[in-house]
Amino acid sequence: MGYVGLPVSVLFASKYRVIGYDINPKRVNELNNFKDETLEIKPKVLKKLINNNLTISNDVDSIKRL
């Protein structure tokens, strides 16, 4: 969920259900609170997608549940 992974996840989440995975719990928490420290994605966009098609997690098992 960095400079490449987050924008790609956001792009796919505009049409499909996506689980964005990151090993850093702090990063996952920030993104789930609509804050992107890389400033790649605006909070408004994160809020819209996270409430719909985008799930951001650091739980490997969450990938299996998609």
mmCIF file of N, CA, C and O in Angstrom:
data_model
loop_
_atom_site.group_PDB
_atom_site.id
_atom_site.type_symbol
_atom_site.label_atom_id
_atom_site.label_comp_id
_atom_site.label_asym_id
_atom_site.label_seq_id
_atom_site.Cartn_x
_atom_site.Cartn_y
_atom_site.Cartn_z
ATOM 1 N N MET A 1 0.804 -1.153 0.000
ATOM 2 C CA MET A 1 0.000 0.000 0.000
ATOM 3 C C MET A 1 0.877 1.258 0.000
ATOM 4 O O MET A 1 0.639 2.171 0.730
ATOM 5 N N GLY A 2 1.831 1.265 -0.893
ATOM 6 C CA GLY A 2 2.720 2.407 -1.051
ATOM 7 C C GLY A 2 2.429 3.171 -2.319
ATOM 8 O O GLY A 2 1.287 3.254 -2.760
ATOM 9 N N TYR A 3 3.468 3.699 -2.916
ATOM 10 C CA TYR A 3 3.332 4.559 -4.087
ATOM 11 C C TYR A 3 2.701 3.857 -5.285
ATOM 12 O O TYR A 3 2.085 4.497 -6.118
ATOM 13 N N VAL A 4 2.894 2.564 -5.384
ATOM 14 C CA VAL A 4 2.339 1.810 -6.517
ATOM 15 C C VAL A 4 1.101 1.021 -6.094
ATOM 16 O O VAL A 4 0.066 1.093 -6.742
ATOM 17 N N GLY A 5 1.207 0.287 -5.014
ATOM 18 C CA GLY A 5 0.118 -0.599 -4.598
ATOM 19 C C GLY A 5 -1.182 0.113 -4.288
ATOM 20 O O GLY A 5 -2.258 -0.365 -4.666
ATOM 21 N N LEU A 6 -1.122 1.239 -3.610
ATOM 22 C CA LEU A 6 -2.346 1.945 -3.255
ATOM 23 C C LEU A 6 -3.060 2.504 -4.484
ATOM 24 O O LEU A 6 -4.252 2.245 -4.659
ATOM 25 N N PRO A 7 -2.387 3.235 -5.369
ATOM 26 C CA PRO A 7 -3.092 3.727 -6.556
ATOM 27 C C PRO A 7 -3.652 2.607 -7.442
ATOM 28 O O PRO A 7 -4.754 2.733 -7.975
ATOM 29 N N VAL A 8 -2.926 1.503 -7.558
ATOM 30 C CA VAL A 8 -3.421 0.376 -8.354
ATOM 31 C C VAL A 8 -4.659 -0.231 -7.681
ATOM 32 O O VAL A 8 -5.656 -0.526 -8.347
ATOM 33 N N SER A 9 -4.615 -0.378 -6.371
ATOM 34 C CA SER A 9 -5.771 -0.907 -5.640
ATOM 35 C C SER A 9 -6.978 -0.001 -5.791
ATOM 36 O O SER A 9 -8.098 -0.473 -5.985
ATOM 37 N N VAL A 10 -6.754 1.296 -5.703
ATOM 38 C CA VAL A 10 -7.844 2.260 -5.856
ATOM 39 C C VAL A 10 -8.440 2.176 -7.259
ATOM 40 O O VAL A 10 -9.652 2.184 -7.423
ATOM 41 N N LEU A 11 -7.594 2.051 -8.258
ATOM 42 C CA LEU A 11 -8.077 1.939 -9.629
ATOM 43 C C LEU A 11 -8.945 0.693 -9.809
ATOM 44 O O LEU A 11 -10.053 0.771 -10.340
ATOM 45 N N PHE A 12 -8.466 -0.446 -9.351
ATOM 46 C CA PHE A 12 -9.252 -1.674 -9.467
ATOM 47 C C PHE A 12 -10.525 -1.612 -8.630
ATOM 48 O O PHE A 12 -11.569 -2.132 -9.030
ATOM 49 N N ALA A 13 -10.465 -0.980 -7.461
ATOM 50 C CA ALA A 13 -11.628 -0.904 -6.573
ATOM 51 C C ALA A 13 -12.748 -0.044 -7.143
ATOM 52 O O ALA A 13 -13.866 -0.096 -6.657
ATOM 53 N N SER A 14 -12.450 0.717 -8.182
ATOM 54 C CA SER A 14 -13.527 1.487 -8.806
ATOM 55 C C SER A 14 -14.494 0.563 -9.555
ATOM 56 O O SER A 14 -15.614 0.960 -9.870
ATOM 57 N N LYS A 15 -14.088 -0.697 -9.800
ATOM 58 C CA LYS A 15 -14.959 -1.651 -10.492
ATOM 59 C C LYS A 15 -15.106 -2.994 -9.781
ATOM 60 O O LYS A 15 -16.073 -3.698 -9.999
ATOM 61 N N TYR A 16 -14.106 -3.364 -8.963
ATOM 62 C CA TYR A 16 -14.082 -4.699 -8.369
ATOM 63 C C TYR A 16 -13.820 -4.626 -6.874
ATOM 64 O O TYR A 16 -13.280 -3.645 -6.390
ATOM 65 N N ARG A 17 -14.164 -5.715 -6.166
ATOM 66 C CA ARG A 17 -13.812 -5.809 -4.757
ATOM 67 C C ARG A 17 -12.323 -6.088 -4.659
ATOM 68 O O ARG A 17 -11.800 -6.973 -5.329
ATOM 69 N N VAL A 18 -11.634 -5.329 -3.819
ATOM 70 C CA VAL A 18 -10.182 -5.430 -3.696
ATOM 71 C C VAL A 18 -9.792 -5.482 -2.223
ATOM 72 O O VAL A 18 -10.356 -4.758 -1.406
ATOM 73 N N ILE A 19 -8.824 -6.333 -1.925
ATOM 74 C CA ILE A 19 -8.211 -6.311 -0.602
ATOM 75 C C ILE A 19 -6.787 -5.821 -0.785
ATOM 76 O O ILE A 19 -5.985 -6.451 -1.475
ATOM 77 N N GLY A 20 -6.490 -4.680 -0.204
ATOM 78 C CA GLY A 20 -5.139 -4.146 -0.218
ATOM 79 C C GLY A 20 -4.415 -4.647 1.015
ATOM 80 O O GLY A 20 -4.902 -4.487 2.132
ATOM 81 N N TYR A 21 -3.277 -5.282 0.831
ATOM 82 C CA TYR A 21 -2.539 -5.884 1.936
ATOM 83 C C TYR A 21 -1.255 -5.109 2.210
ATOM 84 O O TYR A 21 -0.534 -4.731 1.293
ATOM 85 N N ASP A 22 -0.996 -4.886 3.492
ATOM 86 C CA ASP A 22 0.259 -4.271 3.922
ATOM 87 C C ASP A 22 0.673 -4.915 5.236
ATOM 88 O O ASP A 22 -0.179 -5.204 6.081
ATOM 89 N N ILE A 23 1.966 -5.150 5.415
ATOM 90 C CA ILE A 23 2.438 -5.788 6.644
ATOM 91 C C ILE A 23 2.506 -4.816 7.820
ATOM 92 O O ILE A 23 2.612 -5.232 8.964
ATOM 93 N N ASN A 24 2.418 -3.521 7.537
ATOM 94 C CA ASN A 24 2.573 -2.500 8.570
ATOM 95 C C ASN A 24 1.205 -2.115 9.152
ATOM 96 O O ASN A 24 0.412 -1.434 8.495
ATOM 97 N N PRO A 25 0.907 -2.521 10.401
ATOM 98 C CA PRO A 25 -0.385 -2.212 11.001
ATOM 99 C C PRO A 25 -0.661 -0.703 11.091
ATOM 100 O O PRO A 25 -1.806 -0.273 10.963
ATOM 101 N N LYS A 26 0.393 0.085 11.292
ATOM 102 C CA LYS A 26 0.212 1.540 11.368
ATOM 103 C C LYS A 26 -0.286 2.086 10.031
ATOM 104 O O LYS A 26 -1.199 2.906 9.980
ATOM 105 N N ARG A 27 0.300 1.619 8.940
ATOM 106 C CA ARG A 27 -0.109 2.059 7.599
ATOM 107 C C ARG A 27 -1.551 1.639 7.319
ATOM 108 O O ARG A 27 -2.340 2.417 6.796
ATOM 109 N N VAL A 28 -1.899 0.420 7.681
ATOM 110 C CA VAL A 28 -3.263 -0.074 7.483
ATOM 111 C C VAL A 28 -4.246 0.794 8.261
ATOM 112 O O VAL A 28 -5.285 1.208 7.728
ATOM 113 N N ASN A 29 -3.916 1.102 9.495
ATOM 114 C CA ASN A 29 -4.790 1.933 10.326
ATOM 115 C C ASN A 29 -4.960 3.328 9.733
ATOM 116 O O ASN A 29 -6.077 3.863 9.691
ATOM 117 N N GLU A 30 -3.874 3.929 9.274
ATOM 118 C CA GLU A 30 -3.964 5.261 8.671
ATOM 119 C C GLU A 30 -4.879 5.249 7.441
ATOM 120 O O GLU A 30 -5.736 6.118 7.276
ATOM 121 N N LEU A 31 -4.680 4.271 6.573
ATOM 122 C CA LEU A 31 -5.505 4.203 5.364
ATOM 123 C C LEU A 31 -6.966 3.941 5.692
ATOM 124 O O LEU A 31 -7.857 4.524 5.067
ATOM 125 N N ASN A 32 -7.219 3.098 6.683
ATOM 126 C CA ASN A 32 -8.602 2.839 7.086
ATOM 127 C C ASN A 32 -9.245 4.055 7.741
ATOM 128 O O ASN A 32 -10.470 4.115 7.869
ATOM 129 N N ASN A 33 -8.422 5.015 8.129
ATOM 130 C CA ASN A 33 -8.923 6.296 8.640
ATOM 131 C C ASN A 33 -8.804 7.389 7.583
ATOM 132 O O ASN A 33 -8.809 8.571 7.904
ATOM 133 N N PHE A 34 -8.670 6.947 6.330
ATOM 134 C CA PHE A 34 -8.688 7.826 5.148
ATOM 135 C C PHE A 34 -7.525 8.810 5.099
ATOM 136 O O PHE A 34 -7.654 9.911 4.589
ATOM 137 N N LYS A 35 -6.373 8.394 5.613
ATOM 138 C CA LYS A 35 -5.173 9.233 5.586
ATOM 139 C C LYS A 35 -4.080 8.521 4.800
ATOM 140 O O LYS A 35 -3.676 7.412 5.157
ATOM 141 N N ASP A 36 -3.606 9.147 3.747
ATOM 142 C CA ASP A 36 -2.519 8.586 2.945
ATOM 143 C C ASP A 36 -1.306 9.487 3.089
ATOM 144 O O ASP A 36 -1.264 10.575 2.525
ATOM 145 N N GLU A 37 -0.315 9.036 3.833
ATOM 146 C CA GLU A 37 0.877 9.863 4.077
ATOM 147 C C GLU A 37 1.690 10.105 2.811
ATOM 148 O O GLU A 37 2.484 11.024 2.754
ATOM 149 N N THR A 38 1.491 9.289 1.769
ATOM 150 C CA THR A 38 2.204 9.499 0.507
ATOM 151 C C THR A 38 1.535 10.569 -0.346
ATOM 152 O O THR A 38 2.093 10.990 -1.352
ATOM 153 N N LEU A 39 0.338 10.968 0.043
ATOM 154 C CA LEU A 39 -0.457 11.983 -0.664
ATOM 155 C C LEU A 39 -0.797 11.567 -2.096
ATOM 156 O O LEU A 39 -1.061 12.416 -2.939
ATOM 157 N N GLU A 40 -0.815 10.260 -2.346
ATOM 158 C CA GLU A 40 -1.179 9.755 -3.665
ATOM 159 C C GLU A 40 -2.693 9.773 -3.864
ATOM 160 O O GLU A 40 -3.173 10.018 -4.960
ATOM 161 N N ILE A 41 -3.436 9.482 -2.802
ATOM 162 C CA ILE A 41 -4.888 9.363 -2.888
ATOM 163 C C ILE A 41 -5.526 10.308 -1.878
ATOM 164 O O ILE A 41 -5.151 10.333 -0.707
ATOM 165 N N LYS A 42 -6.518 11.055 -2.335
ATOM 166 C CA LYS A 42 -7.199 12.012 -1.455
ATOM 167 C C LYS A 42 -8.108 11.286 -0.470
ATOM 168 O O LYS A 42 -8.677 10.235 -0.787
ATOM 169 N N PRO A 43 -8.266 11.850 0.730
ATOM 170 C CA PRO A 43 -9.119 11.228 1.747
ATOM 171 C C PRO A 43 -10.543 10.954 1.250
ATOM 172 O O PRO A 43 -11.122 9.922 1.578
ATOM 173 N N LYS A 44 -11.078 11.856 0.470
ATOM 174 C CA LYS A 44 -12.444 11.698 -0.045
ATOM 175 C C LYS A 44 -12.564 10.427 -0.895
ATOM 176 O O LYS A 44 -13.552 9.696 -0.805
ATOM 177 N N VAL A 45 -11.560 10.159 -1.700
ATOM 178 C CA VAL A 45 -11.554 8.967 -2.554
ATOM 179 C C VAL A 45 -11.427 7.711 -1.693
ATOM 180 O O VAL A 45 -12.146 6.726 -1.897
ATOM 181 N N LEU A 46 -10.517 7.735 -0.722
ATOM 182 C CA LEU A 46 -10.362 6.587 0.172
ATOM 183 C C LEU A 46 -11.655 6.297 0.919
ATOM 184 O O LEU A 46 -12.070 5.142 1.019
ATOM 185 N N LYS A 47 -12.297 7.324 1.413
ATOM 186 C CA LYS A 47 -13.536 7.140 2.167
ATOM 187 C C LYS A 47 -14.605 6.482 1.307
ATOM 188 O O LYS A 47 -15.282 5.558 1.743
ATOM 189 N N LYS A 48 -14.740 6.930 0.087
ATOM 190 C CA LYS A 48 -15.748 6.365 -0.814
ATOM 191 C C LYS A 48 -15.462 4.893 -1.101
ATOM 192 O O LYS A 48 -16.350 4.051 -1.037
ATOM 193 N N LEU A 49 -14.218 4.575 -1.411
ATOM 194 C CA LEU A 49 -13.880 3.206 -1.807
ATOM 195 C C LEU A 49 -13.804 2.248 -0.627
ATOM 196 O O LEU A 49 -14.229 1.097 -0.733
ATOM 197 N N ILE A 50 -13.261 2.709 0.501
ATOM 198 C CA ILE A 50 -13.154 1.827 1.661
ATOM 199 C C ILE A 50 -14.535 1.446 2.175
ATOM 200 O O ILE A 50 -14.744 0.359 2.671
ATOM 201 N N ASN A 51 -15.491 2.305 2.019
ATOM 202 C CA ASN A 51 -16.850 1.972 2.438
ATOM 203 C C ASN A 51 -17.579 1.109 1.417
ATOM 204 O O ASN A 51 -18.704 0.700 1.651
ATOM 205 N N ASN A 52 -16.956 0.833 0.272
ATOM 206 C CA ASN A 52 -17.597 0.024 -0.764
ATOM 207 C C ASN A 52 -16.741 -1.168 -1.171
ATOM 208 O O ASN A 52 -16.896 -2.237 -0.624
ATOM 209 N N ASN A 53 -15.843 -0.990 -2.128
ATOM 210 C CA ASN A 53 -15.116 -2.112 -2.723
ATOM 211 C C ASN A 53 -13.709 -2.349 -2.195
ATOM 212 O O ASN A 53 -13.102 -3.350 -2.547
ATOM 213 N N LEU A 54 -13.177 -1.459 -1.405
ATOM 214 C CA LEU A 54 -11.781 -1.577 -0.990
ATOM 215 C C LEU A 54 -11.676 -1.922 0.495
ATOM 216 O O LEU A 54 -12.233 -1.227 1.342
ATOM 217 N N THR A 55 -10.961 -3.004 0.766
ATOM 218 C CA THR A 55 -10.642 -3.391 2.137
ATOM 219 C C THR A 55 -9.129 -3.341 2.273
ATOM 220 O O THR A 55 -8.415 -3.866 1.423
ATOM 221 N N ILE A 56 -8.651 -2.712 3.320
ATOM 222 C CA ILE A 56 -7.218 -2.652 3.560
ATOM 223 C C ILE A 56 -6.926 -3.388 4.860
ATOM 224 O O ILE A 56 -7.546 -3.111 5.886
ATOM 225 N N SER A 57 -6.002 -4.333 4.781
ATOM 226 C CA SER A 57 -5.771 -5.219 5.917
ATOM 227 C C SER A 57 -4.301 -5.635 6.008
ATOM 228 O O SER A 57 -3.575 -5.588 5.024
ATOM 229 N N ASN A 58 -3.917 -6.067 7.190
ATOM 230 C CA ASN A 58 -2.609 -6.694 7.374
ATOM 231 C C ASN A 58 -2.783 -8.151 7.799
ATOM 232 O O ASN A 58 -1.854 -8.790 8.241
ATOM 233 N N ASP A 59 -3.990 -8.673 7.602
ATOM 234 C CA ASP A 59 -4.327 -10.055 7.926
ATOM 235 C C ASP A 59 -4.278 -10.904 6.655
ATOM 236 O O ASP A 59 -5.114 -10.742 5.769
ATOM 237 N N VAL A 60 -3.302 -11.786 6.564
ATOM 238 C CA VAL A 60 -3.146 -12.624 5.372
ATOM 239 C C VAL A 60 -4.410 -13.444 5.109
ATOM 240 O O VAL A 60 -4.807 -13.639 3.967
ATOM 241 N N ASP A 61 -5.062 -13.884 6.155
ATOM 242 C CA ASP A 61 -6.271 -14.694 5.973
ATOM 243 C C ASP A 61 -7.422 -13.912 5.335
ATOM 244 O O ASP A 61 -8.316 -14.506 4.749
ATOM 245 N N SER A 62 -7.396 -12.579 5.425
ATOM 246 C CA SER A 62 -8.461 -11.794 4.792
ATOM 247 C C SER A 62 -8.448 -11.953 3.270
ATOM 248 O O SER A 62 -9.482 -11.842 2.619
ATOM 249 N N ILE A 63 -7.298 -12.254 2.719
ATOM 250 C CA ILE A 63 -7.194 -12.461 1.277
ATOM 251 C C ILE A 63 -7.965 -13.711 0.866
ATOM 252 O O ILE A 63 -8.595 -13.745 -0.190
ATOM 253 N N LYS A 64 -7.963 -14.709 1.705
ATOM 254 C CA LYS A 64 -8.678 -15.946 1.415
ATOM 255 C C LYS A 64 -10.194 -15.740 1.415
ATOM 256 O O LYS A 64 -10.903 -16.480 0.751
ATOM 257 N N ARG A 65 -10.682 -14.754 2.135
ATOM 258 C CA ARG A 65 -12.129 -14.556 2.278
ATOM 259 C C ARG A 65 -12.744 -13.769 1.137
ATOM 260 O O ARG A 65 -13.946 -13.614 1.077
ATOM 261 N N LEU A 66 -11.952 -13.251 0.234
ATOM 262 C CA LEU A 66 -12.493 -12.476 -0.884
ATOM 263 C C LEU A 66 -13.141 -13.423 -1.837
ATOM 264 O O LEU A 66 -14.085 -13.519 -2.305
#
